[in-house]
Short mmCIF file of C-alpha atoms in Angstrom, two decimals:
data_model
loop_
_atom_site.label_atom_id
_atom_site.label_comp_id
_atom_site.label_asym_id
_atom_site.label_seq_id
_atom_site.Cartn_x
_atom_site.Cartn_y
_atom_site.Cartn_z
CA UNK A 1 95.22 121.19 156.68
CA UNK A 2 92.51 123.64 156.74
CA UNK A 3 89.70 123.01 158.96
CA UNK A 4 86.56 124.86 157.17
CA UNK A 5 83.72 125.72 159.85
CA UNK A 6 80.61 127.31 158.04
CA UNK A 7 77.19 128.53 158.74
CA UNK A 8 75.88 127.82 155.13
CA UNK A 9 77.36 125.52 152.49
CA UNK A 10 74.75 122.64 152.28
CA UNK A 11 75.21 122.61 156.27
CA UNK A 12 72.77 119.44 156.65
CA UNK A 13 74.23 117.16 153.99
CA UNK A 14 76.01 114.12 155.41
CA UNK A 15 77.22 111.10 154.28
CA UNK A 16 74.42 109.25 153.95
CA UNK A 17 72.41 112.35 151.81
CA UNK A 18 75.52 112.23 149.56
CA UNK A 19 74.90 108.53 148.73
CA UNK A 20 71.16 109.28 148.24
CA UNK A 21 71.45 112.17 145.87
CA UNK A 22 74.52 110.56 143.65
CA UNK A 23 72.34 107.36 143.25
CA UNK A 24 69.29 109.84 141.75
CA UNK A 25 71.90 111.63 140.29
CA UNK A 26 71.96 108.64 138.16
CA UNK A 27 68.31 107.75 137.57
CA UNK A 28 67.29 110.57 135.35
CA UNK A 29 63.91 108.48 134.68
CA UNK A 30 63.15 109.34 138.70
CA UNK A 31 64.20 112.76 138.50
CA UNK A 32 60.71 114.14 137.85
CA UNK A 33 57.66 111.88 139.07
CA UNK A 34 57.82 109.02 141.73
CA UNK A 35 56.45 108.10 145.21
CA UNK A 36 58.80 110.79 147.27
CA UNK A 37 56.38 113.57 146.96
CA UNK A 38 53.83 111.73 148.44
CA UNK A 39 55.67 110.47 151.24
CA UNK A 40 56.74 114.10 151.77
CA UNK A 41 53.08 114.91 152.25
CA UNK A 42 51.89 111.79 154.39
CA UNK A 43 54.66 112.19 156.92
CA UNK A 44 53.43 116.12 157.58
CA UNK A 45 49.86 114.68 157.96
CA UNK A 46 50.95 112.13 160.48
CA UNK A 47 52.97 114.98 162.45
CA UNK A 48 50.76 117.85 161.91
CA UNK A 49 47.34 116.04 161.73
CA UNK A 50 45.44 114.46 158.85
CA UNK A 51 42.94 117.29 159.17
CA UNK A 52 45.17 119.41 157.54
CA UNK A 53 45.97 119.99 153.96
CA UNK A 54 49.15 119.57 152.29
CA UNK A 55 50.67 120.75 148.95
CA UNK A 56 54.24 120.22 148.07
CA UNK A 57 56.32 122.75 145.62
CA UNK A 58 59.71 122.91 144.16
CA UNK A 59 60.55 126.10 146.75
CA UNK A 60 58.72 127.34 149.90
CA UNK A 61 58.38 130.75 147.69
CA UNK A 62 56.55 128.72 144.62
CA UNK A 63 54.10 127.39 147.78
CA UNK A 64 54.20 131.59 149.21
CA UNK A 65 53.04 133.02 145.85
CA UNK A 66 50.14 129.90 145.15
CA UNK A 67 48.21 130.51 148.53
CA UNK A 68 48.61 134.19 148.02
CA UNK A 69 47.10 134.28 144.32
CA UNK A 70 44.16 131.32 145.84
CA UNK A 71 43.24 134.86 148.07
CA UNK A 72 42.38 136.48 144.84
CA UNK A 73 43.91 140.03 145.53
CA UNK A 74 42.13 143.09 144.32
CA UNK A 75 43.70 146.62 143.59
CA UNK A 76 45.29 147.79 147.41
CA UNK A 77 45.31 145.16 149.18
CA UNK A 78 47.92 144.90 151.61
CA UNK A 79 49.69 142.27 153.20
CA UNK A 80 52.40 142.83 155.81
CA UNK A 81 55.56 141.56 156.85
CA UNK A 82 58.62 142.66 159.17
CA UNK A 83 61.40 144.87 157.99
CA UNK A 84 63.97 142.25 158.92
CA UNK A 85 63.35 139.17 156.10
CA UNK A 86 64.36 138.34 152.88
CA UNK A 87 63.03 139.36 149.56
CA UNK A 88 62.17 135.56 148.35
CA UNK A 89 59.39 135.60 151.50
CA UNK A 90 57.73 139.23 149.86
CA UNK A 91 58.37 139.04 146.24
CA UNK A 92 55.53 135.96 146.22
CA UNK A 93 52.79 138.83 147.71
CA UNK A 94 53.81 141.62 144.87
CA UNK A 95 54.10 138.98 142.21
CA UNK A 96 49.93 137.74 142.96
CA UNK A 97 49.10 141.65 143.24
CA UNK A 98 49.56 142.52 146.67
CA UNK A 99 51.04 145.44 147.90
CA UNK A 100 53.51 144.84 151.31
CA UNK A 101 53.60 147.08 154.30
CA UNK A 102 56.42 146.74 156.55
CA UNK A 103 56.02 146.51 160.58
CA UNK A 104 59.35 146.81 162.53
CA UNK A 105 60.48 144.16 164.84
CA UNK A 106 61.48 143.27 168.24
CA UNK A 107 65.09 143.39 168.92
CA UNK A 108 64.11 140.26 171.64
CA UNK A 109 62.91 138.16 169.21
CA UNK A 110 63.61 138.99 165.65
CA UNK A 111 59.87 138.71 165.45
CA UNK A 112 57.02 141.70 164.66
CA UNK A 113 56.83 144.08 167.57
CA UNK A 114 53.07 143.88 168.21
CA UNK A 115 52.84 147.64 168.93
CA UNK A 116 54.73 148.27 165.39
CA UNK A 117 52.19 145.90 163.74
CA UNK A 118 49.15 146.82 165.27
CA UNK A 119 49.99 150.33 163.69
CA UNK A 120 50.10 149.47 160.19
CA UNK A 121 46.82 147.59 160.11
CA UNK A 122 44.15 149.51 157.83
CA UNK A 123 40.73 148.58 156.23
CA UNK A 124 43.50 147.21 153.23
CA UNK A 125 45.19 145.08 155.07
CA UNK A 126 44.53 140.84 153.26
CA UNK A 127 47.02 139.29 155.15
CA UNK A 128 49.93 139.24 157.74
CA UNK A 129 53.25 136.95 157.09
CA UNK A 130 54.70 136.11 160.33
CA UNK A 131 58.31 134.94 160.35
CA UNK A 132 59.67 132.93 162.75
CA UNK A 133 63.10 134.24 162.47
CA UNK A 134 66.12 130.98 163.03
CA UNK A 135 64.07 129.67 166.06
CA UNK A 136 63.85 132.40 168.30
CA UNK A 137 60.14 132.46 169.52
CA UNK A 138 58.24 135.78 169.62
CA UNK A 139 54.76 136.56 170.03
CA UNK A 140 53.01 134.16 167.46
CA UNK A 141 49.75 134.24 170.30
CA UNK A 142 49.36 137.71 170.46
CA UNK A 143 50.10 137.79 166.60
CA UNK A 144 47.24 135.46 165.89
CA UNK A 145 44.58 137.27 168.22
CA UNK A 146 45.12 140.80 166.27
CA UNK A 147 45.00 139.09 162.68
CA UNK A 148 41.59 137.20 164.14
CA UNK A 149 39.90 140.38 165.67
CA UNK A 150 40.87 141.88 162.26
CA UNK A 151 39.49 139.52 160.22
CA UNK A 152 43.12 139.03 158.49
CA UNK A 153 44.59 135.92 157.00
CA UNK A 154 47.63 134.75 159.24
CA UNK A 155 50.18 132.79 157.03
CA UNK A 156 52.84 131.74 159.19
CA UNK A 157 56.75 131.73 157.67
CA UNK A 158 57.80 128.55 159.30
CA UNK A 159 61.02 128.12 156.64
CA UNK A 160 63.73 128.54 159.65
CA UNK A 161 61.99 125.89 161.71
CA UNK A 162 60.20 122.26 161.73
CA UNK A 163 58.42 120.18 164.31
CA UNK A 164 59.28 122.72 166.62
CA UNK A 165 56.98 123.66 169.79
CA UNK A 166 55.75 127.20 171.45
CA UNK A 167 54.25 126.90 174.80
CA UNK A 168 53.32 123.01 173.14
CA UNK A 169 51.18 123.64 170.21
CA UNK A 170 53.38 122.95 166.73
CA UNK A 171 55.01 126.56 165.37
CA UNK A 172 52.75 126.50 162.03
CA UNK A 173 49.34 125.66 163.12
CA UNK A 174 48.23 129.05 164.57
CA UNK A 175 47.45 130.45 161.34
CA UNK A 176 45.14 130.17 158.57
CA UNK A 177 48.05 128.79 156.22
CA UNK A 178 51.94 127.68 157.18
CA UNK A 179 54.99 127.21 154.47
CA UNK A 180 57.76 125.14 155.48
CA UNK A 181 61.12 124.85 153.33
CA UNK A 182 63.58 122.23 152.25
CA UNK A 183 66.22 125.07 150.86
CA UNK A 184 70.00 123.73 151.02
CA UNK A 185 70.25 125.23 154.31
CA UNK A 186 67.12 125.33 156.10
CA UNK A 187 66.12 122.81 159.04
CA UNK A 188 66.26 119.90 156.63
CA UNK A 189 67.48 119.80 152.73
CA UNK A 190 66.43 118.54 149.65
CA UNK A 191 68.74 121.08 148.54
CA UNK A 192 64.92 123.61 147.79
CA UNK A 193 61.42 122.18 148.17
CA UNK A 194 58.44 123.48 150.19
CA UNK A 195 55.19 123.02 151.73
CA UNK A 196 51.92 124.66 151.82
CA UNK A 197 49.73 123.87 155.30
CA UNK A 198 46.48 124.79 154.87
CA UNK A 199 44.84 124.81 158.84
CA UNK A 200 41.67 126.71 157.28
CA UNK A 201 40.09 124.80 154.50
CA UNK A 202 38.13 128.01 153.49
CA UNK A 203 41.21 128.55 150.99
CA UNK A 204 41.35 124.87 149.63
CA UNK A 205 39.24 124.98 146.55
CA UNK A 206 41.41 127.64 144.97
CA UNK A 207 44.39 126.28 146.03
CA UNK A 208 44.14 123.25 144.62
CA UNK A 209 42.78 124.64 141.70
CA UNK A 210 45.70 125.75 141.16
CA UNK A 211 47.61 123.31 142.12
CA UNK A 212 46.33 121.04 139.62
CA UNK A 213 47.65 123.11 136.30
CA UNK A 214 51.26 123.04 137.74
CA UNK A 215 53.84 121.58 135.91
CA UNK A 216 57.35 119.43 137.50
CA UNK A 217 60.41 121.61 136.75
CA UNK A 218 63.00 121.20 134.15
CA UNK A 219 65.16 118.33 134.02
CA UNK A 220 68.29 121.37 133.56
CA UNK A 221 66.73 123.14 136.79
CA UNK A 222 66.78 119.09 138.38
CA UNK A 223 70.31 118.78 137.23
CA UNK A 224 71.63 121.54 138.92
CA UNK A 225 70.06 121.25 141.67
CA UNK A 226 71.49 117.48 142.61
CA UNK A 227 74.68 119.44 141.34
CA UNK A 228 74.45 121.47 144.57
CA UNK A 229 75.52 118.94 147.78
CA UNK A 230 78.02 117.73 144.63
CA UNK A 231 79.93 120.88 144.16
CA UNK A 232 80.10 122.46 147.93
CA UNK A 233 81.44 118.38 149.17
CA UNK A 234 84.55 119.04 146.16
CA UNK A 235 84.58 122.73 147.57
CA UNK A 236 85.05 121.20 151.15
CA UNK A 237 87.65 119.31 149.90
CA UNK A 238 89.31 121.21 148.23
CA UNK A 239 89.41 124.32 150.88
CA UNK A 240 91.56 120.99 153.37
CA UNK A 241 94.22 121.72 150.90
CA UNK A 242 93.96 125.05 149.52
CA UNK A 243 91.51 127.55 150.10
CA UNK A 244 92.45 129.91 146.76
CA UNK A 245 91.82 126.42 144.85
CA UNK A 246 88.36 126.35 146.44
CA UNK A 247 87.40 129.49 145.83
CA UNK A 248 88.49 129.43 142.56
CA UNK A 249 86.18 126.46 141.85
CA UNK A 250 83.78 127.93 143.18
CA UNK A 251 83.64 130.99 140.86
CA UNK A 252 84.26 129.19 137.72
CA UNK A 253 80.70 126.95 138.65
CA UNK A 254 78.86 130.00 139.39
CA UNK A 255 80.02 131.64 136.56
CA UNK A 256 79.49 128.74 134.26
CA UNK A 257 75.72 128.34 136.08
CA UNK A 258 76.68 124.68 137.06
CA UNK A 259 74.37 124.84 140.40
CA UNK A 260 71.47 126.81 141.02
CA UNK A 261 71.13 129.92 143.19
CA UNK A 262 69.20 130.46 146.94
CA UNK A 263 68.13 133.35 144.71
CA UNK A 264 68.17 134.20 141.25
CA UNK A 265 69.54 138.06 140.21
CA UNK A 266 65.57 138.03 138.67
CA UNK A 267 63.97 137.63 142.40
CA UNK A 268 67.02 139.95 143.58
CA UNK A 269 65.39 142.61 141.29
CA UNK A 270 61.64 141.37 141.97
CA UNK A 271 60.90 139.60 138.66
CA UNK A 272 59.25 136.08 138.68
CA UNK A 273 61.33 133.33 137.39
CA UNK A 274 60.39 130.95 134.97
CA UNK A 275 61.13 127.93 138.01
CA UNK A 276 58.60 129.44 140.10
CA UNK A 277 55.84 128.03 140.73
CA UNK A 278 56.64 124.23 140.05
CA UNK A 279 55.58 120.83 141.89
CA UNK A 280 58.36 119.47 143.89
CA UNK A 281 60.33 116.70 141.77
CA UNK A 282 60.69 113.71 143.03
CA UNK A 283 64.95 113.87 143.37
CA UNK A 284 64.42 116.68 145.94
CA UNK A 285 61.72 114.98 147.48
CA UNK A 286 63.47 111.91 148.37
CA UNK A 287 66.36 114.01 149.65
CA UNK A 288 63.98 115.66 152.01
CA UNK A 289 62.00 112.48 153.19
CA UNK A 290 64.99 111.12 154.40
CA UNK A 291 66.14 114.26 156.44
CA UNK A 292 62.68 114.39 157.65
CA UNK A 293 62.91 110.50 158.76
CA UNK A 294 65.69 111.53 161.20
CA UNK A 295 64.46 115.03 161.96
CA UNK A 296 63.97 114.48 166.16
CA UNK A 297 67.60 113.80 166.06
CA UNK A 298 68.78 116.86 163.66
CA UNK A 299 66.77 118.97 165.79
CA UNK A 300 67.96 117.78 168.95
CA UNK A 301 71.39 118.54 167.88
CA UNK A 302 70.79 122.06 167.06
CA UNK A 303 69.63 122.40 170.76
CA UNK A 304 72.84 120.70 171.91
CA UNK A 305 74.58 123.21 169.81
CA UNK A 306 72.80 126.02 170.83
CA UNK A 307 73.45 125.27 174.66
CA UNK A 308 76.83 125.49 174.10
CA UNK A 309 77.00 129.02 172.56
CA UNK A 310 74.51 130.02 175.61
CA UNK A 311 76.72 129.16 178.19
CA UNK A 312 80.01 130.21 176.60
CA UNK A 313 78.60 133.70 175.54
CA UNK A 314 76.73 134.44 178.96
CA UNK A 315 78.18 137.49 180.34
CA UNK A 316 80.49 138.14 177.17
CA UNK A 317 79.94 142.09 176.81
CA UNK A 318 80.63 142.52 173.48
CA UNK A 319 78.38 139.74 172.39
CA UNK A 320 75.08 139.51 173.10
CA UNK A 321 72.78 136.61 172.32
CA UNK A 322 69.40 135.75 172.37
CA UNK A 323 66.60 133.79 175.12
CA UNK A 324 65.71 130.83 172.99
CA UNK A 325 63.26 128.40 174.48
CA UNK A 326 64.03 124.75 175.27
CA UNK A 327 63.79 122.65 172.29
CA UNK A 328 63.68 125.61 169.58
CA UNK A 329 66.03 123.77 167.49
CA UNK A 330 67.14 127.15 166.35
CA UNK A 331 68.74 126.73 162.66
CA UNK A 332 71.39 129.08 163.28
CA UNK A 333 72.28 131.07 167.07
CA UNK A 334 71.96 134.31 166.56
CA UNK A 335 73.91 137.06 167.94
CA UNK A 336 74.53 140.63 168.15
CA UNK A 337 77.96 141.53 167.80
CA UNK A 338 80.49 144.42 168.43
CA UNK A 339 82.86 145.32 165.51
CA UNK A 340 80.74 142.95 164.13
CA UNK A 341 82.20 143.21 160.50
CA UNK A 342 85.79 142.99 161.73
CA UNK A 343 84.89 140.66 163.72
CA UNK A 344 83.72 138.03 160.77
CA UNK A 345 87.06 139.21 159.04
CA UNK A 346 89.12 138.12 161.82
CA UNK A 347 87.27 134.33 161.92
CA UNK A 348 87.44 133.97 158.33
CA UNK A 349 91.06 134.26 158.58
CA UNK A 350 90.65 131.05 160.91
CA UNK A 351 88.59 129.50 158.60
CA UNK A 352 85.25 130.32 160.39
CA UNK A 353 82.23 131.66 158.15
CA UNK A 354 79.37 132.72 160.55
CA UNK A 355 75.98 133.94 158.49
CA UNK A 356 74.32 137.25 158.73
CA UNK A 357 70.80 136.71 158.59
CA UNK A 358 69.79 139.27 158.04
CA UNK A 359 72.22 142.03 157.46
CA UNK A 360 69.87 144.29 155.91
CA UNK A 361 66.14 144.54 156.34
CA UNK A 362 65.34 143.09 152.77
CA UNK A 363 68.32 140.82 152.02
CA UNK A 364 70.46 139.93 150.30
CA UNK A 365 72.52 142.73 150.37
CA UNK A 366 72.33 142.37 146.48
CA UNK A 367 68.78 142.89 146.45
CA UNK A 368 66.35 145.83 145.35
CA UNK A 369 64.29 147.06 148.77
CA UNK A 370 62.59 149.38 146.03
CA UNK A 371 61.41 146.54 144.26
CA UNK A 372 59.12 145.49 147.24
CA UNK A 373 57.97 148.46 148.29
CA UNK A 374 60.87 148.78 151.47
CA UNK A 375 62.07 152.35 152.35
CA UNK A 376 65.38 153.23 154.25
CA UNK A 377 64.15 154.19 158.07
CA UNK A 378 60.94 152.40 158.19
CA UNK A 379 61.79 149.63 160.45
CA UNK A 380 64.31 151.57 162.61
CA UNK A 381 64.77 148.57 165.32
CA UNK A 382 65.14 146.00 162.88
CA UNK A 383 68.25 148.05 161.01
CA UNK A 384 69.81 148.61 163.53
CA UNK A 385 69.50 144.88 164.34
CA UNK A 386 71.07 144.54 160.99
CA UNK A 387 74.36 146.17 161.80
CA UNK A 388 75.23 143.80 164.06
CA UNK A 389 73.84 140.61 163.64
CA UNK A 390 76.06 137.35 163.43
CA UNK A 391 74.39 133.90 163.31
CA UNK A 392 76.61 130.84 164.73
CA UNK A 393 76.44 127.24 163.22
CA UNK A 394 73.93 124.72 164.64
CA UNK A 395 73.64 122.35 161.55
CA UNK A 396 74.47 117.95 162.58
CA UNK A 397 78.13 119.43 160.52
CA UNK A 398 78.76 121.49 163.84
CA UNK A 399 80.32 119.00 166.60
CA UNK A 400 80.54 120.60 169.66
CA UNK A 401 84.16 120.86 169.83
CA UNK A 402 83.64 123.48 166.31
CA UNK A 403 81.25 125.66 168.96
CA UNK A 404 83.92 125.59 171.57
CA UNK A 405 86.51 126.54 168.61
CA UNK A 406 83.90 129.31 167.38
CA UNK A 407 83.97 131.00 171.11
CA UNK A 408 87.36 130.49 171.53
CA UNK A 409 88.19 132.54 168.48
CA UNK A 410 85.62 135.15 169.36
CA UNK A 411 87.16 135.86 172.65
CA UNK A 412 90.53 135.75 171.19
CA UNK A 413 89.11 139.04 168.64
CA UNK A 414 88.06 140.75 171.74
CA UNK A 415 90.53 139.75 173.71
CA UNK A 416 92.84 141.36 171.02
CA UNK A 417 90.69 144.71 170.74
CA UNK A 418 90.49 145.59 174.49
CA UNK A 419 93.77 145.89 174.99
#
């Protein structure tokens, strides 16, 4: 029996997720509209504050690129971002007619460096995107105070966290606007889904403007999405028994475009896809309302998870790990690691897949850096952060004995190579 520890994979699905999305699986008729979406937005409001607004899409990217066409662009306008993201989070500012600049980031927090960002600030800079890279907290405060002398727009990235505190005030409300996500393996899953926050209602006309002439996706694009927890639990499975078998079910529904994508080779190479932007469907949304019912106790885990990889990798000197705050949830525990791509050679032999987020400063590694606007050497700290970055399981699939296992076989690798 193989015992299949992953990073990825639908991480958050469990048993009772399964039951929900094979009974909508089902009930094509509720695929599209229905009382989820709704729901979605009335439990933000009672956890972020009914003086908010809240807009729900079928990906956190479809919400990214609405709020950044609502700011009406003209010719030069900037917005910036850190050299250490993905290309879903810029293409949505090139696709409304922005143009990104890239600030490097601090190897303490995955976060901008201030200093870097403060430096790339001109008369065209619209807005700044700050990430809040897998639950690691940076410097959102100082962040905020330079975009509010500047008179720039602060949207806050908030897709690797949810209901998560810094210094207590809720990560997502210190900006003018805040996305959250429901991708297959962010905090929670409704396999993709996101939300716009709107703190400053200056921005709410023309959002919802343009809101309004959105349509639901396509009942194919629904399809495969439900598809998704469906195919990795027979990949699961399968792997117990034979992991060639698994993999080679795994190519064949890839290859025959059974499931969607986290992204599509269009956003890979910049171009807008014809799924983005959409309202969120009512199949994902009920999938994510029910994660987000039980979200204290998902994010709790993650912390329990988390505190096990601190202690174990304390003093380890060929992996070093982050200072992540008390109740950061963190949705994966990041790492810098020696040898690091021998190193995820040697677990996957043991059946361990740890992410890499990110390993290069516009990922995936299949995507076009040129496309956005990202030149090799700008963000020096954050490539180099790239070359060694590992990020260890902290989804409610991770029991603690898996994060024991996880060290175990890290220690073992360089046990192995200092001899």
């Amino acid at each position: 029996m193989n015992r299949l520890i992953y990073t990825s994979y639908s991480p958050s699905t469990r048993r009772k997720d399964m039951h929900a999305n094979l009974k909508i699986y089902f009930q094509p008729w509720k695929w599209k509209k229905g009382g989820y979406p709704y729901l979605v937005e009335q439990w933000f409001a009672e956890k972020y504050g009914d003086d908010r607004e809240y807009f729900v899409y079928n990906y956190a990217r479809s919400a990214m690129y609405q709020f950044f066409k609502a700011l009406k662009p003209k010719r030069g306008d900037q917005v910036i971002f850190q050299g250490f993201t993905c290309i879903a989070a810029v293409n949505p500012a090139v696709w409304a007619g922005f143009k990104p600049v890239y600030a490097d980031i601090s190897p303490e927090t995955l976060a901008f460096s201030v200093a870097s960002l403060a430096e790339k600030i001109t008369e065209k800079t619209k807005v700044i995107v700050y990430q809040h890279t897998l639950g690691v907290q940076g410097e959102i405060e100082a962040v905020a105070k330079l975009a509010k002398k500047h008179n720039i727009v602060l949207l806050e990235d908030c897709t690797h966290t949810l209901l998560t505190k810094h210094r207590g005030k809720l990560i997502g409300t210190y900006g003018d606007a805040a996305v959250f996500s429901f991708g297959r393996d962010k905090a929670i899953s409704g396999v993709d889904g996101g939300v716009l926050v709107l703190n400053n209602n200056d921005y709410l006309d023309e959002v919802d403007a343009l809101y309004m002439d959105l349509e639901h996706p396509t009942r194919w694009w629904v399809w495969k999405e439900l598809n998704f927890p469906i195919f990795w639990s027979k990949f699961k499975f399968f792997y117990k028994y034979s992991p060639k078998v698994a993999k080679l079910f795994h190519k064949i529904s890839m290859t025959l475009g059974l499931v969607t994508r986290a992204t599509t080779p269009e956003e890979k190479s910049g171009t807008l896809p014809s799924s983005v932007p959409r309202l969120l469907p009512n199949a994902l949304a009920k999938l994510a309302y029910l994660q987000l019912l039980d979200l204290e106790a998902l994010n709790y885990h993650r912390d329990s998870i988390a505190k096990v990889y601190k202690s174990r990798l304390k003093g380890n000197k060929y992996v070093e790990s982050f200072s992540i705050d008390e109740n950061a949830a963190p949705l994966r525990f990041p790492a810098l690691a020696y040898r690091k791509e021998h190193l995820l050679a040697f677990l996957s032999d043991h059946h361990i897949y740890l992410g890499d987020w990110y390993s290069d400063p516009i990922s995936p590694k299949e995507a076009n850096p040129k496309a956005v606007g990202y030149k090799s050497g700008e963000c020096p700290s954050g490539e180099a952060v790239c070359d060694r970055i590992i990020n260890l399981p902290t989804h409610i699939n991770t029991s603690v004995e898996d994060a024991n296992y996880i060290v175990d076989k890290i220690e073992e690798y360089y046990g192995v190579e200092a001899k």
